[in-house]
Coordinates of C-alpha atoms in Angstrom, one line a residue:
X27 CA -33.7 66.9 14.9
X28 CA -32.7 64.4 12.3
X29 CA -29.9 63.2 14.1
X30 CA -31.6 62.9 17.2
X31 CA -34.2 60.3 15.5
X32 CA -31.0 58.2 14.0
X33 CA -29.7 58.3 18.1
X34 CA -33.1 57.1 18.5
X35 CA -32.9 54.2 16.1
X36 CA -29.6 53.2 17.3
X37 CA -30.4 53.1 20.9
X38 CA -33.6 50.5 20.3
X39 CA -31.5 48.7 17.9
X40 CA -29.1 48.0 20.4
X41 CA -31.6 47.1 22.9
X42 CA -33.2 45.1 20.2
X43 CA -30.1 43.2 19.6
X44 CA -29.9 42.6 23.1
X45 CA -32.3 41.0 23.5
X46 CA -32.4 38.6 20.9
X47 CA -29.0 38.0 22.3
X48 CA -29.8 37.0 25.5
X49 CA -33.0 34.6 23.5
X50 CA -30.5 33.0 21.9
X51 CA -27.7 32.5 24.2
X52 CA -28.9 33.0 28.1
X53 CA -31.7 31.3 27.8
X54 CA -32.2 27.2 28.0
X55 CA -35.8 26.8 28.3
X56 CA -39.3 28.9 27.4
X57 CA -39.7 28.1 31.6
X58 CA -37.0 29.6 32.5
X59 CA -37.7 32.2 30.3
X60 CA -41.2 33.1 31.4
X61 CA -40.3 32.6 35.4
X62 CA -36.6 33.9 35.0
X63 CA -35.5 36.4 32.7
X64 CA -37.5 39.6 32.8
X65 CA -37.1 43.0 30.7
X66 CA -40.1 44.4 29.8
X67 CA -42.7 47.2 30.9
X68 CA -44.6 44.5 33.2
X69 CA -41.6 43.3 34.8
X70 CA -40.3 46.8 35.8
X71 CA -43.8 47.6 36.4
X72 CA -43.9 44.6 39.5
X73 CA -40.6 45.5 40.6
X74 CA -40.8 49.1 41.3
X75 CA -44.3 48.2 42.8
X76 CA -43.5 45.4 45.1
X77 CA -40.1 47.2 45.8
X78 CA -41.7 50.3 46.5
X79 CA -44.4 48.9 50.0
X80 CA -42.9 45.6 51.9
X81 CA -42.8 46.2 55.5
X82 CA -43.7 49.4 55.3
X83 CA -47.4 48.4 54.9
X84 CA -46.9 47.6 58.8
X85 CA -45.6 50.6 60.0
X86 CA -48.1 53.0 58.4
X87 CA -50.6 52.7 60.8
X88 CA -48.0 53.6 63.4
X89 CA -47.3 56.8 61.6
X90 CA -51.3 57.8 61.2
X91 CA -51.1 57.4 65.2
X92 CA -48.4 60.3 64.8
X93 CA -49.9 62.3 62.3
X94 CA -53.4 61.7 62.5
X95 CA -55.9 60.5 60.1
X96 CA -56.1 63.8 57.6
X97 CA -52.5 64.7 57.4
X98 CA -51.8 60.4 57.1
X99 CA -54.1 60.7 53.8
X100 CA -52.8 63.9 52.3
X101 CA -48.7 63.2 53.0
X102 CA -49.3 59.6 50.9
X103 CA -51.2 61.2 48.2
X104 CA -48.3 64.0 48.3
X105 CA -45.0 62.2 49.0
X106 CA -46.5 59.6 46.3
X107 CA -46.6 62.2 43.6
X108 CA -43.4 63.8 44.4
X109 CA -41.7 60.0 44.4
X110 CA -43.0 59.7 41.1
X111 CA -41.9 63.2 39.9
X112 CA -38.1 61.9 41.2
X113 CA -38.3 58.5 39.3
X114 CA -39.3 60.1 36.3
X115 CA -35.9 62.7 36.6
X116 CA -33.8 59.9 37.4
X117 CA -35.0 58.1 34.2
X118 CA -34.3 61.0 32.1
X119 CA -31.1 61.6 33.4
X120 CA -30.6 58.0 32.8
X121 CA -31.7 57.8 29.0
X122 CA -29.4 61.0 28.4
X123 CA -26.6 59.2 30.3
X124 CA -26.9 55.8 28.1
X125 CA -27.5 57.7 25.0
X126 CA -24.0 60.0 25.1
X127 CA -21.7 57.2 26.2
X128 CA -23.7 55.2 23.5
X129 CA -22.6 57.6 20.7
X130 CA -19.0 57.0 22.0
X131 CA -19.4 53.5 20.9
X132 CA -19.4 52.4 25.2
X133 CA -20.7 48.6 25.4
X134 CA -23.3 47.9 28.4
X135 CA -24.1 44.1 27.7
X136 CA -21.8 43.3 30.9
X137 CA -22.5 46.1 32.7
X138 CA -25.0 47.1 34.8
X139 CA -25.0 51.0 34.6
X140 CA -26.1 52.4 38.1
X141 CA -27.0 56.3 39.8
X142 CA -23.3 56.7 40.6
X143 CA -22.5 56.4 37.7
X144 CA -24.6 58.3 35.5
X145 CA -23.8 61.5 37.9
X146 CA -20.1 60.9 37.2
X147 CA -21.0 61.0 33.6
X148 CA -23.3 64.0 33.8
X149 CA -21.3 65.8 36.5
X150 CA -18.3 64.5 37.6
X151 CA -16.6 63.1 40.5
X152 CA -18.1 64.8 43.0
X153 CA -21.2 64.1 42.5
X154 CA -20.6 60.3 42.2
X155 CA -18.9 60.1 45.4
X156 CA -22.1 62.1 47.2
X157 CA -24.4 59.7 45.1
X158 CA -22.6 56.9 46.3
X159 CA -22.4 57.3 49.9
X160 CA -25.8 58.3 49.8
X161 CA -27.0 55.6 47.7
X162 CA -24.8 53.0 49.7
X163 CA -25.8 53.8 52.7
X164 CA -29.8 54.0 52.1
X165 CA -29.2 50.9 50.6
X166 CA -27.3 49.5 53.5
X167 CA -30.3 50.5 56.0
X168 CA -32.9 49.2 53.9
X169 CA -31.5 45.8 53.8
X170 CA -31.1 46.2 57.7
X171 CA -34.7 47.1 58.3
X172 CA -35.8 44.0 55.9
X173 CA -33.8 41.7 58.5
X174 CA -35.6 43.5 61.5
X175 CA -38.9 43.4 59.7
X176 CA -38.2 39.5 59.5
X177 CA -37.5 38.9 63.6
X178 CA -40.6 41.2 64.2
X179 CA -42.9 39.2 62.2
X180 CA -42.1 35.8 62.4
X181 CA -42.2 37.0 66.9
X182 CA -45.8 36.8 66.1
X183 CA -46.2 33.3 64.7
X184 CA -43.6 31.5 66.7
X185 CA -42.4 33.4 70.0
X186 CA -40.0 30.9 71.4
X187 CA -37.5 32.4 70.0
X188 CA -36.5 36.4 71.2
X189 CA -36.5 38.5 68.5
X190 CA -32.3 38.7 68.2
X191 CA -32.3 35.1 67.4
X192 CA -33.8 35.5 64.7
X193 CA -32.6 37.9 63.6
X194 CA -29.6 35.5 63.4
X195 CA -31.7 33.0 61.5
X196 CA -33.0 35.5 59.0
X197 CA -29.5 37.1 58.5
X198 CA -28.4 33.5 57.2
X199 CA -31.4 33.3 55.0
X200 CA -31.3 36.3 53.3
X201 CA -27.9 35.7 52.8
X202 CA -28.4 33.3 49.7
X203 CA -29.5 36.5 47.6
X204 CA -25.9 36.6 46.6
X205 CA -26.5 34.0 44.1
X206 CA -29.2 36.0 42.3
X207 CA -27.5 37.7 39.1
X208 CA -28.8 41.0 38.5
X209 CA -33.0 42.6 38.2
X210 CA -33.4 40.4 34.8
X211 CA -34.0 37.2 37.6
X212 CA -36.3 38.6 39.8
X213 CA -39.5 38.2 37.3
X214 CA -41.2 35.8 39.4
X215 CA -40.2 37.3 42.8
X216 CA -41.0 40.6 42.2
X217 CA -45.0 39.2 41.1
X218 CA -45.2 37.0 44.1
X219 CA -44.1 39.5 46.0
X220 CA -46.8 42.2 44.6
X221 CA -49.3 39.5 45.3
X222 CA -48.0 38.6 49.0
X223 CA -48.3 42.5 49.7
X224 CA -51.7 43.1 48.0
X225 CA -53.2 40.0 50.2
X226 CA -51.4 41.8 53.3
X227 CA -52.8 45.5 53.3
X228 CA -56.6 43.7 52.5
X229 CA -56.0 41.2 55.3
X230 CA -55.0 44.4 57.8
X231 CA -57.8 46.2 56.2
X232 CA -61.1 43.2 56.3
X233 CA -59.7 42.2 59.9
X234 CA -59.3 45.4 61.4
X235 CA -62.9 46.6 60.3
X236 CA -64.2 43.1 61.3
X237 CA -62.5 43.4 64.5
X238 CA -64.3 47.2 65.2
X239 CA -63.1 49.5 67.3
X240 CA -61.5 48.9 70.8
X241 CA -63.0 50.2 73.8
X242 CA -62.2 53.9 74.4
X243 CA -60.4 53.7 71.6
X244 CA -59.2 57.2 71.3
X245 CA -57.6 59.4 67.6
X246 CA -55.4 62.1 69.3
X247 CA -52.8 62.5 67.0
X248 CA -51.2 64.9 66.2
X249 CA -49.9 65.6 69.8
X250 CA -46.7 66.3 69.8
X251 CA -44.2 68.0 66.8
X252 CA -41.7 65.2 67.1
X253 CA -43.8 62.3 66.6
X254 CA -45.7 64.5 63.8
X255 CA -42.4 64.8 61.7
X256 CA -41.7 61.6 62.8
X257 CA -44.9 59.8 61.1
X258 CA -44.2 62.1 57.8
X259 CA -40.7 61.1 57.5
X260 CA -42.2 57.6 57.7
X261 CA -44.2 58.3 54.9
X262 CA -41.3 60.1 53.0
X263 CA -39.8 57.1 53.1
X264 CA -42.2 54.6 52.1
X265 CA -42.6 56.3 48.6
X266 CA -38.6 56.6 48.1
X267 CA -38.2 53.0 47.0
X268 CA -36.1 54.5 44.1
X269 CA -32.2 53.8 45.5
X270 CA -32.7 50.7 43.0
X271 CA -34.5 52.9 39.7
X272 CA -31.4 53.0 37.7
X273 CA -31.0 49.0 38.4
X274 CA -34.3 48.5 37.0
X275 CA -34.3 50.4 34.3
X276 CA -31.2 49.4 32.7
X277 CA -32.9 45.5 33.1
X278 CA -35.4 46.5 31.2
X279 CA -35.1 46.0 26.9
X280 CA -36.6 48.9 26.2
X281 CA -35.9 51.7 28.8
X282 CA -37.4 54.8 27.2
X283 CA -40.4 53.6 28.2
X284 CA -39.6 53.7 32.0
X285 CA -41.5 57.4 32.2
X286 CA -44.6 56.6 33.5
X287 CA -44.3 52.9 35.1
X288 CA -43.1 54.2 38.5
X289 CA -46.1 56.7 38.8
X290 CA -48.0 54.0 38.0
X291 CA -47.1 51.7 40.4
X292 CA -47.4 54.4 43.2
X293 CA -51.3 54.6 42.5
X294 CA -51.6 50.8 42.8
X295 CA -49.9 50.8 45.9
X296 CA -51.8 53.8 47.0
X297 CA -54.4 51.2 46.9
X298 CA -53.1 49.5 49.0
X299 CA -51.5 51.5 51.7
X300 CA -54.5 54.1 52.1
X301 CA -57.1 51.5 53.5
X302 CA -54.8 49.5 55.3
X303 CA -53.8 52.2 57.3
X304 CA -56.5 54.0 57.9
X305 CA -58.9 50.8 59.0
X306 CA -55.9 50.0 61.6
X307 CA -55.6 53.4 63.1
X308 CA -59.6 53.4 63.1
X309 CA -59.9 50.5 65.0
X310 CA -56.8 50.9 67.4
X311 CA -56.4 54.5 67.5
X312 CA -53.4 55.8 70.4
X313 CA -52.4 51.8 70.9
X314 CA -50.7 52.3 67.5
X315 CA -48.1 55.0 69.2
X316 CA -46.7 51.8 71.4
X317 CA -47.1 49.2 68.2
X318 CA -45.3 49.9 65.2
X319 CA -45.8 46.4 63.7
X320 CA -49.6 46.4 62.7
X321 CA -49.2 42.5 63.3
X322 CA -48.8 43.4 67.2
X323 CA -52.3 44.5 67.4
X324 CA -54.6 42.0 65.6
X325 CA -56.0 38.6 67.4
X326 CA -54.2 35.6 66.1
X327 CA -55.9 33.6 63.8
X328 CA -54.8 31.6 60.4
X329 CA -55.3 34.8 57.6
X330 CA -53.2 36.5 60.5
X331 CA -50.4 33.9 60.2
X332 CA -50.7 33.7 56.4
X333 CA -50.1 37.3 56.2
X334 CA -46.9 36.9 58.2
X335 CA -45.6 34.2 56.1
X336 CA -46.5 35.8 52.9
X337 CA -44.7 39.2 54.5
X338 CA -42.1 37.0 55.8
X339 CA -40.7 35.9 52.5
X340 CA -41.5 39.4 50.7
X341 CA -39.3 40.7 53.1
X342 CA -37.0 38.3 51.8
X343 CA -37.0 39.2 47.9
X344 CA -36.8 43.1 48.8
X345 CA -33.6 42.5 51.0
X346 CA -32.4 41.1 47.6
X347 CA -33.9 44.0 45.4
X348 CA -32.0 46.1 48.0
X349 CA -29.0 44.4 48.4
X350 CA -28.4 43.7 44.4
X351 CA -27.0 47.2 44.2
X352 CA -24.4 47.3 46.9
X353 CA -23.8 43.7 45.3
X354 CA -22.9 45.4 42.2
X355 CA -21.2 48.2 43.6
X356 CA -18.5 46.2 45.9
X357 CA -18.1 43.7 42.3
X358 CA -16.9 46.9 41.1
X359 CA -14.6 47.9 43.9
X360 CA -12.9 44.2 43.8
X361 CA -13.3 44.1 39.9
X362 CA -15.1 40.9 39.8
X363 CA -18.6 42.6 38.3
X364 CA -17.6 41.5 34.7
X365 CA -17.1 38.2 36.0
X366 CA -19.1 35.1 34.1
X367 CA -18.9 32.3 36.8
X368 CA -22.0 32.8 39.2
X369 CA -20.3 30.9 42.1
X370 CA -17.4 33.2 42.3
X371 CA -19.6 36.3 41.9
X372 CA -21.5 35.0 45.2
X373 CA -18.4 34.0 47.1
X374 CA -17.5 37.8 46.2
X375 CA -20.7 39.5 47.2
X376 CA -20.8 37.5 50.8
X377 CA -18.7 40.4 52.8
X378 CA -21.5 42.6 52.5
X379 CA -24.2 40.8 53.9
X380 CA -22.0 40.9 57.3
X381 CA -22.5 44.5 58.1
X382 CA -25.7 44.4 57.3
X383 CA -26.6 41.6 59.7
X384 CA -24.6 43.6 62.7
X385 CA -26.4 46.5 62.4
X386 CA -29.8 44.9 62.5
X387 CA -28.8 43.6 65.8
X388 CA -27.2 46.6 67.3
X389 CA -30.4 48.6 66.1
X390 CA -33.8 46.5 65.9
X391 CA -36.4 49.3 66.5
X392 CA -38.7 48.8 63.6
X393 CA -40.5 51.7 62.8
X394 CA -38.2 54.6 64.6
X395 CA -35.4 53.3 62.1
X396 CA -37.7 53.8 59.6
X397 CA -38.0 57.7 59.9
X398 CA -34.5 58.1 60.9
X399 CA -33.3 56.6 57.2
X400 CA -35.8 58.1 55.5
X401 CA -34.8 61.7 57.4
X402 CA -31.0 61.5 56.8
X403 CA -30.5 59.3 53.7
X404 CA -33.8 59.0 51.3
X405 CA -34.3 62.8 51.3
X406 CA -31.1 63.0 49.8
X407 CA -30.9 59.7 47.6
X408 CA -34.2 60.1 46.3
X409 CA -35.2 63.9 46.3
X410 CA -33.0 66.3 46.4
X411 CA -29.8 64.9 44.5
X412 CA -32.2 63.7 41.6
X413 CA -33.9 67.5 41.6
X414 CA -30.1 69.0 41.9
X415 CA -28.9 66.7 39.0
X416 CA -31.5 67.4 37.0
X417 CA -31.4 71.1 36.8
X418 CA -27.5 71.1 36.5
X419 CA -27.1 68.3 33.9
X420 CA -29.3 70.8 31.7
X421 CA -28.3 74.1 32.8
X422 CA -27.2 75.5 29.6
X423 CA -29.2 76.3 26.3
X424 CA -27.0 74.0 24.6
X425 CA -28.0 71.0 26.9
X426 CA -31.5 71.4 26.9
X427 CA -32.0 72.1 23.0
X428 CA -30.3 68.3 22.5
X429 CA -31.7 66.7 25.4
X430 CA -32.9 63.3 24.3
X431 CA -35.8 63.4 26.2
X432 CA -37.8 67.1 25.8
X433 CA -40.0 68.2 28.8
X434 CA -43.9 67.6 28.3
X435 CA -46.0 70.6 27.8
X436 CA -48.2 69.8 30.6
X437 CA -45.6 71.0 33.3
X438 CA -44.7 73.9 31.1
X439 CA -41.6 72.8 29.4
X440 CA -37.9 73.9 31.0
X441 CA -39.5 76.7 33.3
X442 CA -42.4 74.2 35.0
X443 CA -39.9 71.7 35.0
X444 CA -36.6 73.9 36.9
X445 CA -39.9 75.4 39.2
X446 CA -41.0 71.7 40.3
X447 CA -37.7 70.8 41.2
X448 CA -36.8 74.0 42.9
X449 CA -39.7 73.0 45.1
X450 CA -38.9 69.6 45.6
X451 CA -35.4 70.7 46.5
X452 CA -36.9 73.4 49.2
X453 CA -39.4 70.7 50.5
X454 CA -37.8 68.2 51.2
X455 CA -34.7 69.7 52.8
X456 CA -36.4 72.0 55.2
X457 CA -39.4 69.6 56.2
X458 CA -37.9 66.1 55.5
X459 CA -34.4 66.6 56.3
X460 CA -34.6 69.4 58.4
X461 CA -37.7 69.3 61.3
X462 CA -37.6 65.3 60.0
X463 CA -34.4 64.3 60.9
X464 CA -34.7 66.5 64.2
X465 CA -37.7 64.2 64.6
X466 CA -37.0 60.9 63.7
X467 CA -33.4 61.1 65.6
X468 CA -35.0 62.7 69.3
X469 CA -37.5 59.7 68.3
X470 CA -34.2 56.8 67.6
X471 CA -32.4 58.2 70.7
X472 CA -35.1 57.8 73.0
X473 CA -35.6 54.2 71.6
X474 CA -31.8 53.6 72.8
X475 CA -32.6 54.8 75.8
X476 CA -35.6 53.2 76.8
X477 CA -34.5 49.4 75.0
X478 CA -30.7 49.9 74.6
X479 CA -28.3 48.6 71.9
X480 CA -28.1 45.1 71.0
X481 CA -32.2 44.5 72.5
X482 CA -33.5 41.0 72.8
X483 CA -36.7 41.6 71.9
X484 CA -37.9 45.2 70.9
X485 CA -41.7 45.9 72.0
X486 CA -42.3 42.6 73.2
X487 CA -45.3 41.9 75.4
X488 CA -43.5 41.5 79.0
X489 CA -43.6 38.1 80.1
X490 CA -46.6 36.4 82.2
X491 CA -46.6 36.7 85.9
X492 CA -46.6 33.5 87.7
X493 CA -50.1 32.5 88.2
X494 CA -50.8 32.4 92.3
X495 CA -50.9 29.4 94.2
X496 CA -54.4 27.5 94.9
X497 CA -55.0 27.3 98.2
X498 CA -57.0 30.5 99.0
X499 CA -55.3 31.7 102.3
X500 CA -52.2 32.8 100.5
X501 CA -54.1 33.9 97.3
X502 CA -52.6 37.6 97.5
X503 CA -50.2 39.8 95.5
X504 CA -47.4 38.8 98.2
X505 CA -45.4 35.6 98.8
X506 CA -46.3 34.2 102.2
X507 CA -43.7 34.2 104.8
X508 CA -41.2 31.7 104.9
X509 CA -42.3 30.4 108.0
X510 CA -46.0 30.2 107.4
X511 CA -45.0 28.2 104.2
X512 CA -43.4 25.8 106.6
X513 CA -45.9 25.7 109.3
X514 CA -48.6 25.1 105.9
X515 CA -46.3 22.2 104.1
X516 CA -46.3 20.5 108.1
X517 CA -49.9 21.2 108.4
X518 CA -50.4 19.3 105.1
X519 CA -47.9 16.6 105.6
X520 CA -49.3 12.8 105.7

């Protein structure tokens, strides 16, 4: 026990002496300071909140038209608690990670430790390389939907562009995340962008109940099995914002005291994503199953447009929050991560922006895409391999009497703790990855079918017909014949 609390010491010395560091040398200015360079509890605290909701906000109401209004409450409530469950595994997994190479005298101050790489140290290579395509690929798919999310929105303010073009625009934009370092600079975004979210679910909540129901408006949901699995996979996903944990945590000065933040920033959002989408689906009902942007549905009107613009450039700082880690990763590949000079580091990162901008071109079916990543990729990423890890890393007696971080008694020590996981593990692959992918990819396939690849403009209102001419003789569905359209223009001719 005694040598654990010297570990102990050592472990917040070192962050201690970090961060003086970084006071005295990485820092110019007390501005740039507080808007800048961000490490503690508050700062993870906005991250993993406004991380955690972006566009998702818009797409939940979509997924209560799946699922209904009971089962939408109860899976947000559930999935939210078992996202919170994962965090907190990944953390401790983390700490015990940081702590062991730590006693091997391993220096991090240049290094940002990710999930990859705590599995290789835990478990090996083979669990890296399945954490890494996992991770990788979520991570990949998240930064896509943020670009879709972008063309789908901005469609609604300004619709004289398709939806393709700008996705083109967006793509370029989004593309300048490559010169943010690492989660120490995202202090200010990562507030804003808490803010931009917390004005948008209120704004979707106020104007759908001001706006009342719609005529006939009819609840039917469930209906059918795939759209139900569909609208929890949905939901799956909107509470497995934790590709990026690892990332944030190791920003942080003091990450022992990660435990608690992430379940914490699930109730906020809770707060936000429970009346928002349950006062659209209220008011809208079945339009919802045609409408997976919320935005689609509500009149136009300025708090309308504000909402867009303030989603518009959230969307913007969580492509970077997702992005960051591939960032990282390919740095690592090409052995420029270590690197001091910012402008090379971005010249570096630009190859993976590209893929990224393809994809969200070849596939821009907000929502569907939604379910189908969460199905395939966040079950794994964010449920099951943390559950797996978990119970492995501490699998002998040995492992769990020097674990740095002891279970609580509240779940029951090692035995609650192997029994939650067990579940989580069972859950998730037979409901979320199982029936959900079956779901969400008959759901995606019949998206290509009906749209096809490379869309112009997915779920666009179709165009105006021409308004009919004047003159009430040929006031009727048809075009006149040619000839009577003659024999008219002569009749009318000076």
């Amino acid at each position: 026990m005694a040598s654990d609390k010297v570990v102990e010491t050592v472990i917040v010395g070192n962050y201690v002496e970090m961060e003086t560091e970084g006071k005295h040398k990485n820092i110019k200015t007390r501005l740039s300071k507080f808007f800048w360079h961000g490490g503690s509890v508050y700062d993870a605290w906005f991250s993993c909140a406004s991380n955690q909701v972006a566009q998702v906000l818009l797409t939940l109401p979509y997924s209560f038209s799946q699922l209904g209004m009971l089962s939408g409450i109860l899976l947000q409530l559930f999935y939210g608690l078992l996202g919170s469950w994962t965090a907190y595994l990944i953390s401790i997994l983390y700490v015990e990670y940081r702590t062991r190479k730590e006693r091997e005298k391993v220096d991090f101050r240049n290094h940002v430790i990710q999930w990859f790489e705590v599995l290789d140290g835990l478990l090996g290579k083979h669990w890296r390389n399945v954490g890494l395509a996992f991770n990788c690929t979520f991570l990949l798919f998240g930064s896509v939907i943020q670009l879709i999310a972008c063309a789908s929105n901005i469609y609604y303010i300004n619709d004289n562009l398709d939806k393709r073009t700008w996705t083109y625009i967006f793509g370029a934009c989004c593309a300048t995340t490559v010169f943010i370092p690492s989660f120490h600079n995202y202090r200010i975004w990562s507030f804003l962008g808490l803010v931009m979210t917390t004005y948008t679910a209120w704004y979707l909540t106020i104007a759908s109940l001001v706006h009342g129901q719609i005529e006939g408006v009819k609840h039917s949901g469930p209906t059918k099995v795939v759209l139900y699995f569909t609208g929890a996979t949905n939901i799956l996903y909107t509470f497995g914002g934790h590709a990026v944990t690892v990332e944030i945590m190791h920003a942080m000065w003091k990450p022992q005291k990660f435990k608690a933040i992430y379940l914490l920033a699930t109730l906020y959002v809770l707060t936000l994503t429970l009346p928002s989408a349950v006062a659209v689906y209220w008011a809208f009902g079945d339009m919802l199953l045609n409408h997976s942007n919320a935005f689609a549905l509500l009149p136009r009107s300025a708090f309308r447009d504000m909402a867009v613009v303030l989603m518009l450039i959230h969307q913007f700082i969580t492509f970077g929050f997702a992005c960051t880690p591939l960032y990282f990763v390919w740095e690592k590949v090409i052995g420029m991560h270590e690197c001091k000079s910012l402008c090379k580091r971005a010249a570096a990162r630009l190859p993976v922006v590209i893929p990224i901008w393809f994809l969200a071109i070849i596939f821009p079916f907000f929502g569907p895409i939604n379910s189908a990543v969460g199905s395939l990729l966040v079950s794994f990423t964010v449920y099951i391999i943390p559950a797996l890890a978990h119970m492995l890393t501490f699998r002998s007696a040995a492992a769990r009497e020097n674990a740095v971080e002891q279970p609580p008694n509240f779940v029951g020590r090692w035995a609650g703790m192997y029994s939650i996981n067990i579940f989580v593990v069972v859950w998730v692959f037979v409901v979320g990855f199982g029936f959900g992918g079956w779901a969400s990819m008959t759901n995606f396939i019949h998206q290509i079918d009906t749209f096809g690849l490379f869309t112009k403009c997915y779920q666009c209102p179709p165009p105006l017909p021409p308004p009919p001419p004047a003159h009430p003789i040929y006031n009727t569905t048809s075009a006149p014949p040619p000839t009577a359209l003659h024999h008219h223009h002569h009749l009318h001719s000076p």
